[in-house]
């Protein structure tokens, strides 16, 4: 009996070693394929250079939907379809203007842009005194008396001492997101927010802002970090400085747009899904290469690669290219609702929205403790490719609307050091992409999807 | 008695926790200091823009020695001195020329440069038939009959499927390093080597080549990866193609140069050293920002930071800015000899020569198993800053000459994905540096030095 157990153990062990070797070899083939294929790079070039910025509701967003649909069909997905969603239809209008006039009548121009969702000043602009604050709390201390009729200038920098720049971003974002409304509650007539980035340069970074319903709406701007410093210097020298602001943004009625969904049908469980998602929309002042064109083309590329490697997944791999992440995540909401309504069985939902930088691991939320265990088991297969960091945590905006479901939401985590050189600014162009980093993004996702497809959660 | 043991254990544990907290806080202050200080960045700008390429023996190398010496004094090192070394004195001469002429007399130009250490063709150049090979072994198969009188074109790419691009580089380097001599042994009259990089672009990458003494010396060139592909296409279409090559490089007699050494004196063990080193020389066709100007300024910056943080190391921290890494490592050899001759006690020797990219950990060689143990103990302090990979392995060219000593040699390991976009090519300029990555390099080294200084090996 003892002999039989020993033999059986040896046999099972050798099966395990065989499976591990297979996994290791397949993942090697995934990385080799990605690192020698330029399809995703050329797709991204097309998206950035032929279409460019593509905020929800814009003609470019509509073009993107068609191009993504067509490209996924060309790649050979089994099914490609559009999922309609209504989206906000905000327009920037003409290029914004900002300058300060000192007591000695010296004019100085600044690089600004309207925040996404802001109302405009109109063509006659706004000219007023300005008051600099470092926090929302400071507004309370100053009170209506000092703020009323003025422009509020939020100038607290994203904290450069934080290693993870997403944390630095998060720590400054209140000034952009609700700052304008809070300023308005004390009588401010416009606001300027320091661009939320750890880099000092001349490009303003836009991004969505939110008006609190009960408060007056005021025009809201972002200013480049260099000019935030310049403006601060001027104000500190001369409190009587007047600032002129002009923007012509406005909202049109909501309009229809689409998520683009493509599937590679599962051979054993065609009605069980592994989602891989990214967002198609991108701010109008960018080419949306890092945010999030790279994610869009990476997800397409997983399909290309699986077909080329002749890998037939057991579960259906569903590419979800979301619309409207930047403004209202309307595509993501519609998708999450459809998953719930159709009572679909999902194994996992993966998102890539951290640019095309060195992949370092995956975060995960929802799901049970099996997720931790699996990543622990898979670690040795992924670490040779720099994927070392697996942890529970927030995993992406678009998939977050499914966090009431039982399956895990997973985010590709990339090196964050360079992301905010580009996010929401004119610097987010195709040329900022490093080919190999984009390729490693595809390979990291394709490797994880393979493991999930094989072992599940 | 049991009670006493329990109390003693509690006391010792609380001491340990206190020490760990101190370490964690100090390392936090190191990263905060680095991430808010631009000194190293501005120093690198000066080195790249005011001096530029600085290959051993050049006037720029001499200027670099003076500038590094002066800058280390300004930073406030306790001692700064020069360590003389004789260096090779190779000159590139005028810009190289390469074109192919087809049977139909169509001319096509290619981007080439002479390999470091090559002889020149002279102003009359060389015109000859060309034969493409993918390996040194292929030369043997072809034999003298097919090679004699021709130019040999080594065109095996660095393998892009390898995750670590240093391995890809290593796998192709024989074609550059000894390829020309091996080709000459079969009667070749010149050689062209495909640039050793995983990126496809128009810039030739130079680098040292070595003539085998017993074999004839032939002029040796590097060609850009794009033009390697172009040249290959032309040869495959028309075997009768003739290639013209022109270079005017030559050697002058060896000349004197220097390592620059600076010390921050140890408070307890002034005669025990922790070395931190990088190399000052850089190829003439570059600004030497990534290779290895960034290392030079990072090491200086450790001194600046320690002084600013008022950290007084127990052991002497010795900055060694090496001369002549690229050509013959003559500075490194002289330094290693001096360590041996003076029977100096060193705790560790650390090198930074992988560009200013995301630090990921440290490799180590020599030393005993304490080194592994220490890194295992320190891991939790370093991982919050992305330093996760600690392994035994080759740690740097300059420190390698001390591998007969008992102390560990340690290399800062950075993300390698972008390094070969720049190394030894005209793309290696100041603008290629990401400020935060440079700052993280300084902080990573300063943190490790602190731990070594406190706990030793």
XYZ file of N, CA and C in Angstrom, chain A residues 237-422:
558
model
N 3.639 89.075 -4.864
C 4.296 90.387 -4.982
C 3.277 91.518 -4.992
N 2.113 91.233 -5.577
C 1.155 92.309 -5.858
C -0.264 91.765 -5.681
N -0.825 92.009 -4.509
C -2.142 91.446 -4.167
C -3.263 92.046 -5.016
N -2.964 93.179 -5.673
C -4.020 93.864 -6.438
C -4.152 93.336 -7.869
N -3.349 92.348 -8.189
C -3.360 91.760 -9.543
C -4.775 91.360 -9.970
N -5.083 91.662 -11.230
C -6.362 91.211 -11.794
C -6.075 90.132 -12.830
N -6.931 89.126 -12.844
C -6.732 88.024 -13.800
C -7.913 87.967 -14.765
N -7.583 87.837 -16.044
C -8.610 87.683 -17.082
C -8.687 86.227 -17.507
N -9.882 85.702 -17.579
C -10.110 84.306 -17.982
C -11.171 84.270 -19.071
N -10.906 83.439 -20.077
C -11.911 83.307 -21.137
C -12.013 81.856 -21.604
N -13.230 81.355 -21.633
C -13.470 80.005 -22.165
C -14.868 79.986 -22.758
N -15.071 79.121 -23.734
C -16.380 79.107 -24.398
C -16.996 77.712 -24.403
N -16.681 76.947 -23.367
C -17.201 75.580 -23.343
C -18.694 75.571 -22.990
N -19.322 74.502 -23.393
C -20.776 74.403 -23.184
C -21.189 72.942 -23.327
N -22.386 72.638 -22.820
C -22.931 71.282 -22.951
C -24.000 71.240 -24.026
N -23.955 70.254 -24.868
C -25.026 69.942 -25.805
C -25.858 68.836 -25.149
N -27.041 68.569 -25.666
C -27.820 67.461 -25.081
C -27.052 66.145 -25.184
N -27.298 65.270 -24.222
C -26.668 63.945 -24.246
C -26.863 63.308 -25.613
N -25.915 62.484 -25.994
C -25.990 61.873 -27.318
C -25.687 60.386 -27.204
N -25.954 59.668 -28.284
C -25.726 58.234 -28.210
C -24.289 57.895 -28.579
N -23.746 56.925 -27.886
C -22.452 56.371 -28.263
C -22.476 54.882 -27.922
N -21.308 54.246 -27.912
C -21.287 52.787 -27.797
C -20.036 52.290 -27.091
N -20.198 51.201 -26.345
C -19.065 50.335 -26.023
C -18.882 49.410 -27.213
N -17.647 49.031 -27.491
C -17.420 48.017 -28.523
C -17.006 46.728 -27.814
N -17.737 45.659 -28.107
C -17.497 44.378 -27.432
C -17.142 43.333 -28.479
N -16.114 42.572 -28.200
C -15.691 41.527 -29.136
C -15.389 40.271 -28.348
N -15.698 39.126 -28.918
C -15.493 37.886 -28.175
C -14.701 36.854 -28.966
N -13.891 36.131 -28.230
C -13.262 34.922 -28.740
C -13.974 33.809 -27.965
N -14.783 33.043 -28.668
C -15.693 32.096 -28.020
C -14.942 30.981 -27.284
N -15.427 30.678 -26.071
C -14.837 29.604 -25.290
C -15.181 28.234 -25.871
N -14.211 27.331 -25.844
C -14.437 26.000 -26.426
C -15.240 25.104 -25.481
N -15.119 25.317 -24.173
C -15.839 24.458 -23.220
C -16.974 25.198 -22.521
N -16.731 26.452 -22.205
C -17.721 27.243 -21.463
C -17.991 28.557 -22.198
N -18.657 28.476 -23.343
C -18.848 29.701 -24.149
C -19.668 30.763 -23.430
N -20.435 30.353 -22.403
C -21.258 31.349 -21.701
C -20.645 31.784 -20.372
N -19.378 31.529 -20.224
C -18.655 32.048 -19.056
C -17.552 32.959 -19.579
N -17.448 34.150 -18.971
C -16.631 35.203 -19.576
C -15.421 35.624 -18.737
N -14.347 35.868 -19.445
C -13.226 36.608 -18.846
C -13.158 37.922 -19.614
N -13.450 39.035 -18.917
C -13.444 40.351 -19.575
C -12.035 40.921 -19.595
N -11.692 41.559 -20.685
C -10.477 42.398 -20.690
C -10.886 43.750 -21.269
N -10.707 44.801 -20.473
C -11.263 46.089 -20.860
C -10.314 47.269 -20.752
N -10.643 48.284 -21.516
C -9.910 49.558 -21.508
C -10.887 50.603 -22.033
N -10.508 51.890 -21.996
C -11.485 52.871 -22.488
C -11.028 53.596 -23.750
N -12.003 53.761 -24.655
C -11.727 54.336 -25.969
C -11.661 55.853 -25.950
N -12.449 56.486 -25.082
C -12.494 57.948 -25.092
C -11.215 58.525 -24.499
N -10.886 59.732 -24.905
C -9.668 60.397 -24.430
C -9.896 61.897 -24.527
N -9.258 62.658 -23.659
C -9.477 64.106 -23.660
C -9.114 64.721 -24.993
N -9.889 65.725 -25.362
C -9.766 66.392 -26.663
C -8.416 67.057 -26.888
N -7.729 67.475 -25.814
C -6.454 68.192 -26.006
C -5.278 67.221 -26.110
N -5.567 65.911 -26.105
C -4.504 64.902 -26.172
C -4.686 64.037 -27.418
N -3.731 63.111 -27.629
C -3.963 62.045 -28.616
C -4.443 60.777 -27.904
N -4.467 60.826 -26.572
C -4.936 59.668 -25.816
C -4.118 58.414 -26.085
N -2.791 58.577 -26.127
C -1.929 57.408 -26.354
C -1.797 56.615 -25.051
N -1.436 57.313 -23.979
C -1.248 56.650 -22.684
C -2.587 56.473 -21.968
N -3.508 57.387 -22.194
C -4.806 57.364 -21.484
C -5.942 57.445 -22.483
N -6.390 56.319 -22.984
C -6.025 54.956 -22.674
C -5.932 54.165 -23.982
N -5.488 54.875 -25.045
C -5.365 54.200 -26.340
C -4.552 52.924 -26.235
N -3.494 52.968 -25.431
C -2.631 51.792 -25.285
C -3.431 50.609 -24.740
N -4.301 50.871 -23.780
C -5.144 49.798 -23.241
C -6.047 49.215 -24.322
N -6.634 50.103 -25.121
C -7.541 49.669 -26.192
C -6.830 48.716 -27.163
N -5.636 49.104 -27.588
C -4.940 48.256 -28.578
C -4.341 46.998 -27.939
N -3.983 47.074 -26.662
C -3.485 45.867 -25.972
C -4.564 44.784 -25.935
N -5.789 45.193 -25.615
C -6.874 44.213 -25.498
C -7.173 43.567 -26.846
N -7.190 44.399 -27.901
C -7.339 43.850 -29.258
C -6.227 42.838 -29.532
N -5.043 43.189 -29.076
C -3.868 42.394 -29.415
C -3.865 41.025 -28.737
N -4.558 40.913 -27.620
C -4.664 39.607 -26.961
C -5.385 38.636 -27.919
N -6.443 39.127 -28.586
C -7.183 38.302 -29.544
C -6.276 37.900 -30.716
N -5.579 38.906 -31.270
C -4.651 38.622 -32.381
C -3.659 37.531 -31.989
N -3.089 37.700 -30.813
C -2.050 36.783 -30.370
C -2.589 35.368 -30.153
N -3.717 35.254 -29.452
C -4.300 33.928 -29.199
C -4.573 33.211 -30.516
N -5.090 33.948 -31.493
C -5.374 33.323 -32.784
C -4.068 32.876 -33.447
N -3.076 33.744 -33.375
C -1.797 33.430 -34.009
C -1.115 32.237 -33.336
N -1.237 32.173 -32.003
C -0.632 31.057 -31.258
C -1.534 29.823 -31.291
N -2.678 29.981 -31.950
C -3.652 28.897 -32.044
C -4.113 28.426 -30.653
N -4.235 29.390 -29.754
C -4.719 29.077 -28.412
C -6.234 29.230 -28.380
N -6.933 28.158 -28.024
C -8.390 28.183 -27.973
C -8.824 28.162 -26.515
N -9.242 29.321 -26.002
C -9.601 29.387 -24.575
C -10.835 28.541 -24.276
N -10.904 28.018 -23.047
C -12.063 27.243 -22.612
C -13.251 28.169 -22.373
N -12.969 29.334 -21.782
C -14.014 30.329 -21.521
C -13.987 31.386 -22.615
N -15.067 32.106 -22.740
C -15.105 33.184 -23.734
C -14.295 34.382 -23.234
N -13.359 34.813 -24.076
C -12.593 36.025 -23.756
C -13.349 37.188 -24.370
N -13.765 38.114 -23.533
C -14.545 39.240 -24.037
C -13.773 40.549 -23.899
N -13.468 41.134 -25.042
C -12.840 42.451 -25.047
C -13.942 43.494 -24.880
N -13.812 44.341 -23.853
C -14.790 45.426 -23.672
C -14.056 46.757 -23.805
N -14.317 47.427 -24.924
C -13.706 48.749 -25.130
C -14.765 49.765 -24.717
N -14.546 50.353 -23.536
C -15.547 51.226 -22.916
C -15.564 52.628 -23.525
N -16.758 53.228 -23.505
C -16.904 54.632 -23.907
C -17.136 55.467 -22.647
N -16.588 56.695 -22.664
C -16.943 57.717 -21.669
C -16.375 57.490 -20.263
N -15.167 56.953 -20.193
C -14.552 56.842 -18.863
C -14.265 58.225 -18.285
N -13.817 59.131 -19.152
C -13.325 60.432 -18.671
C -14.431 61.323 -18.104
N -15.602 61.293 -18.722
C -16.653 62.225 -18.299
C -17.584 61.597 -17.255
N -18.243 60.495 -17.605
C -19.251 59.986 -16.665
C -19.317 58.479 -16.550
N -18.381 57.781 -17.190
C -18.373 56.305 -17.148
C -19.745 55.740 -17.512
N -20.357 56.339 -18.506
C -21.698 55.902 -18.875
C -21.643 54.535 -19.557
N -20.599 54.303 -20.346
C -20.420 52.989 -20.982
C -20.227 51.904 -19.939
N -19.404 52.189 -18.949
C -19.114 51.213 -17.892
C -20.374 50.874 -17.103
N -21.184 51.879 -16.857
C -22.431 51.651 -16.105
C -23.379 50.747 -16.895
N -23.513 51.054 -18.177
C -24.397 50.251 -19.030
C -23.892 48.806 -19.099
N -22.574 48.653 -19.223
C -22.021 47.297 -19.311
C -22.308 46.528 -18.013
N -22.037 47.163 -16.877
C -22.251 46.497 -15.584
C -23.720 46.090 -15.419
N -24.617 46.985 -15.846
C -26.052 46.663 -15.777
C -26.397 45.452 -16.628
N -25.806 45.399 -17.820
C -26.127 44.294 -18.738
C -25.624 42.955 -18.182
N -24.481 43.003 -17.540
C -23.938 41.780 -16.925
C -24.912 41.265 -15.867
N -25.404 42.217 -15.060
C -26.331 41.863 -13.987
C -27.659 41.372 -14.551
N -28.218 42.177 -15.471
C -29.536 41.877 -16.044
C -29.539 40.509 -16.732
N -28.496 40.231 -17.470
C -28.428 38.962 -18.212
C -27.938 37.805 -17.346
N -27.683 38.097 -16.083
C -27.167 37.089 -15.146
C -26.018 36.283 -15.759
N -25.102 37.016 -16.378
C -23.948 36.367 -17.007
C -22.991 35.839 -15.949
N -22.358 34.739 -16.250
C -21.317 34.222 -15.356
C -19.955 34.734 -15.834
N -19.325 35.507 -14.987
C -17.991 36.009 -15.321
C -16.963 35.373 -14.390
N -15.826 35.032 -14.953
C -14.744 34.448 -14.141
C -13.912 35.572 -13.533
N -13.710 36.630 -14.325
C -12.939 37.784 -13.863
C -13.122 38.918 -14.857
N -12.849 40.126 -14.392
C -12.885 41.292 -15.277
C -11.591 42.068 -15.061
N -10.856 42.247 -16.153
C -9.513 42.848 -16.065
C -9.511 44.190 -16.785
N -8.854 45.168 -16.195
C -8.780 46.496 -16.834
C -7.324 46.955 -16.974
N -7.058 47.660 -18.071
C -5.749 48.289 -18.266
C -5.964 49.775 -18.488
N -5.595 50.588 -17.504
C -5.758 52.043 -17.635
C -4.670 52.787 -16.863
N -3.438 52.281 -17.000
C -2.315 52.964 -16.335
C -1.200 53.295 -17.325
N -1.584 53.481 -18.591
C -0.579 53.834 -19.603
C 0.220 52.630 -20.054
N 1.117 52.889 -21.001
C 1.966 51.805 -21.512
C 3.337 51.903 -20.860
N 3.345 51.628 -19.563
C 4.620 51.649 -18.834
C 4.905 50.255 -18.297
N 6.093 50.074 -17.789
C 6.537 48.750 -17.348
C 5.504 48.062 -16.452
N 4.919 46.943 -16.919
C 3.986 46.208 -16.048
C 4.726 45.631 -14.844
N 4.091 45.752 -13.676
C 4.746 45.287 -12.452
C 3.921 44.276 -11.675
N 2.667 44.100 -12.067
C 1.842 43.135 -11.349
C 0.370 43.440 -11.543
N -0.445 42.883 -10.667
C -1.895 43.072 -10.752
C -2.457 43.373 -9.368
N -3.428 44.288 -9.335
C -4.221 44.479 -8.121
C -5.546 43.765 -8.331
N -6.240 43.486 -7.250
C -7.547 42.841 -7.392
C -8.472 43.262 -6.258
N -9.764 43.285 -6.582
C -10.791 43.568 -5.579
C -11.969 42.639 -5.862
N -12.917 42.592 -4.935
C -14.020 41.614 -4.987
C -13.407 40.204 -5.042
N -14.236 39.216 -5.335
C -13.730 37.836 -5.332
C -13.412 37.402 -3.914
N -13.192 36.123 -3.732
C -12.879 35.637 -2.383
C -11.378 35.385 -2.235
N -11.017 34.666 -1.165
C -9.582 34.493 -0.873
C -8.866 33.597 -1.890
N -9.673 32.922 -2.759
C -9.043 32.124 -3.827
C -8.144 33.001 -4.705
N -8.543 34.260 -4.876
C -7.781 35.153 -5.763
C -6.346 35.306 -5.253
N -6.211 35.597 -3.955
C -4.883 35.689 -3.338
C -4.086 34.408 -3.571
N -4.759 33.292 -3.302
C -4.091 31.979 -3.403
C -3.586 31.735 -4.814
N -4.467 32.006 -5.779
C -4.082 31.787 -7.173
C -2.860 32.626 -7.553
N -2.898 33.910 -7.207
C -1.760 34.764 -7.565
C -0.485 34.251 -6.888
N -0.633 33.754 -5.672
C 0.524 33.190 -4.974
C 1.069 31.988 -5.764
N 0.139 31.162 -6.270
C 0.530 29.973 -7.048
C 1.158 30.348 -8.398
N 0.664 31.427 -8.993
C 1.103 31.815 -10.344
C 2.357 32.691 -10.345
N 2.690 33.198 -9.164
C 3.765 34.178 -9.038
C 5.051 33.728 -9.761
N 5.433 32.489 -9.542
C 6.716 32.015 -10.090
C 6.712 32.002 -11.623
N 5.499 31.932 -12.205
C 5.391 31.959 -13.665
C 5.478 33.375 -14.224
N 5.092 34.350 -13.395
C 5.009 35.740 -13.875
C 6.231 36.577 -13.511
N 6.900 36.221 -12.422
C 8.046 37.017 -11.970
C 9.187 37.129 -12.988
N 9.436 36.086 -13.789
C 10.497 36.253 -14.804
C 10.226 37.390 -15.792
N 8.987 37.868 -15.812
C 8.625 38.965 -16.717
C 8.338 40.248 -15.935
N 8.959 40.352 -14.762
C 8.877 41.593 -13.994
C 7.558 41.795 -13.267
N 6.686 40.794 -13.298
C 5.386 40.904 -12.620
C 5.547 40.323 -11.220
N 5.707 41.190 -10.246
C 6.073 40.744 -8.891
C 5.086 41.207 -7.843
N 4.254 42.201 -8.169
C 3.444 42.855 -7.150
C 1.968 42.489 -7.332
N 1.451 41.634 -6.446
C 0.059 41.204 -6.511
C -0.584 41.566 -5.176
N -1.582 42.401 -5.209
C -2.147 42.869 -3.939
C -3.605 43.254 -4.100
N -4.328 43.167 -3.021
C -5.718 43.584 -2.989
C -5.764 45.111 -3.047
N -6.608 45.638 -3.910
C -6.704 47.090 -4.026
C -7.540 47.481 -5.224
N -7.849 48.761 -5.302
C -8.649 49.339 -6.376
C -8.059 48.956 -7.732
N -8.939 48.553 -8.666
C -8.403 47.965 -9.892
C -8.836 48.630 -11.188
N -9.590 49.716 -11.102
C -9.924 50.427 -12.337
C -11.325 51.010 -12.292
N -11.500 52.157 -12.946
C -12.774 52.882 -12.893
C -13.865 52.123 -13.632
N -13.578 51.673 -14.853
C -14.651 51.092 -15.676
C -15.194 49.793 -15.097
N -14.311 48.954 -14.573
C -14.793 47.683 -14.017
C -15.385 47.866 -12.617
N -15.132 49.033 -11.992
C -15.560 49.235 -10.597
C -17.079 49.138 -10.435
N -17.820 49.351 -11.536
C -19.286 49.290 -11.419
C -19.796 47.853 -11.256
N -18.878 46.907 -11.345
C -19.263 45.505 -11.126
C -18.811 45.015 -9.757
N -18.467 45.933 -8.866
C -17.928 45.486 -7.574
C -18.999 44.937 -6.621
N -20.250 44.908 -7.082
C -21.289 44.234 -6.291
C -21.434 42.771 -6.733
N -20.613 42.372 -7.690
C -20.660 40.991 -8.178
C -19.633 40.153 -7.419
N -19.712 38.848 -7.608
C -18.824 37.977 -6.821
C -17.462 37.730 -7.467
N -17.375 37.982 -8.768
C -16.097 37.662 -9.440
C -15.071 38.769 -9.204
N -13.781 38.418 -9.274
C -12.743 39.419 -9.013
C -12.600 40.440 -10.143
N -12.333 41.663 -9.738
C -11.966 42.744 -10.659
C -10.459 42.904 -10.545
N -9.797 42.925 -11.683
C -8.328 42.889 -11.665
C -7.774 44.046 -12.491
N -6.770 44.731 -11.963
C -6.150 45.840 -12.695
C -4.700 45.538 -13.030
N -4.308 45.820 -14.272
C -2.880 45.723 -14.623
C -2.183 46.913 -13.979
N -1.203 46.648 -13.148
C -0.462 47.728 -12.471
C 0.857 47.987 -13.169
N 1.021 49.202 -13.652
C 2.269 49.576 -14.319
C 3.075 50.529 -13.452
N 4.346 50.628 -13.770
C 5.194 51.646 -13.152
C 4.527 53.001 -13.319
N 4.415 53.769 -12.252
C 3.657 55.034 -12.306
C 4.528 56.277 -12.448
N 5.865 56.114 -12.512
C 6.740 57.300 -12.431
C 6.512 58.311 -13.553
N 6.183 57.830 -14.754
C 6.083 58.747 -15.903
C 4.644 59.059 -16.311
N 3.673 58.372 -15.719
C 2.293 58.472 -16.189
C 1.771 59.917 -16.201
N 2.058 60.669 -15.149
C 1.490 62.018 -15.045
C 2.303 63.077 -15.795
N 3.359 62.643 -16.500
C 3.973 63.538 -17.491
C 3.004 63.735 -18.657
N 2.047 62.811 -18.790
C 1.212 62.761 -19.990
C -0.287 62.889 -19.718
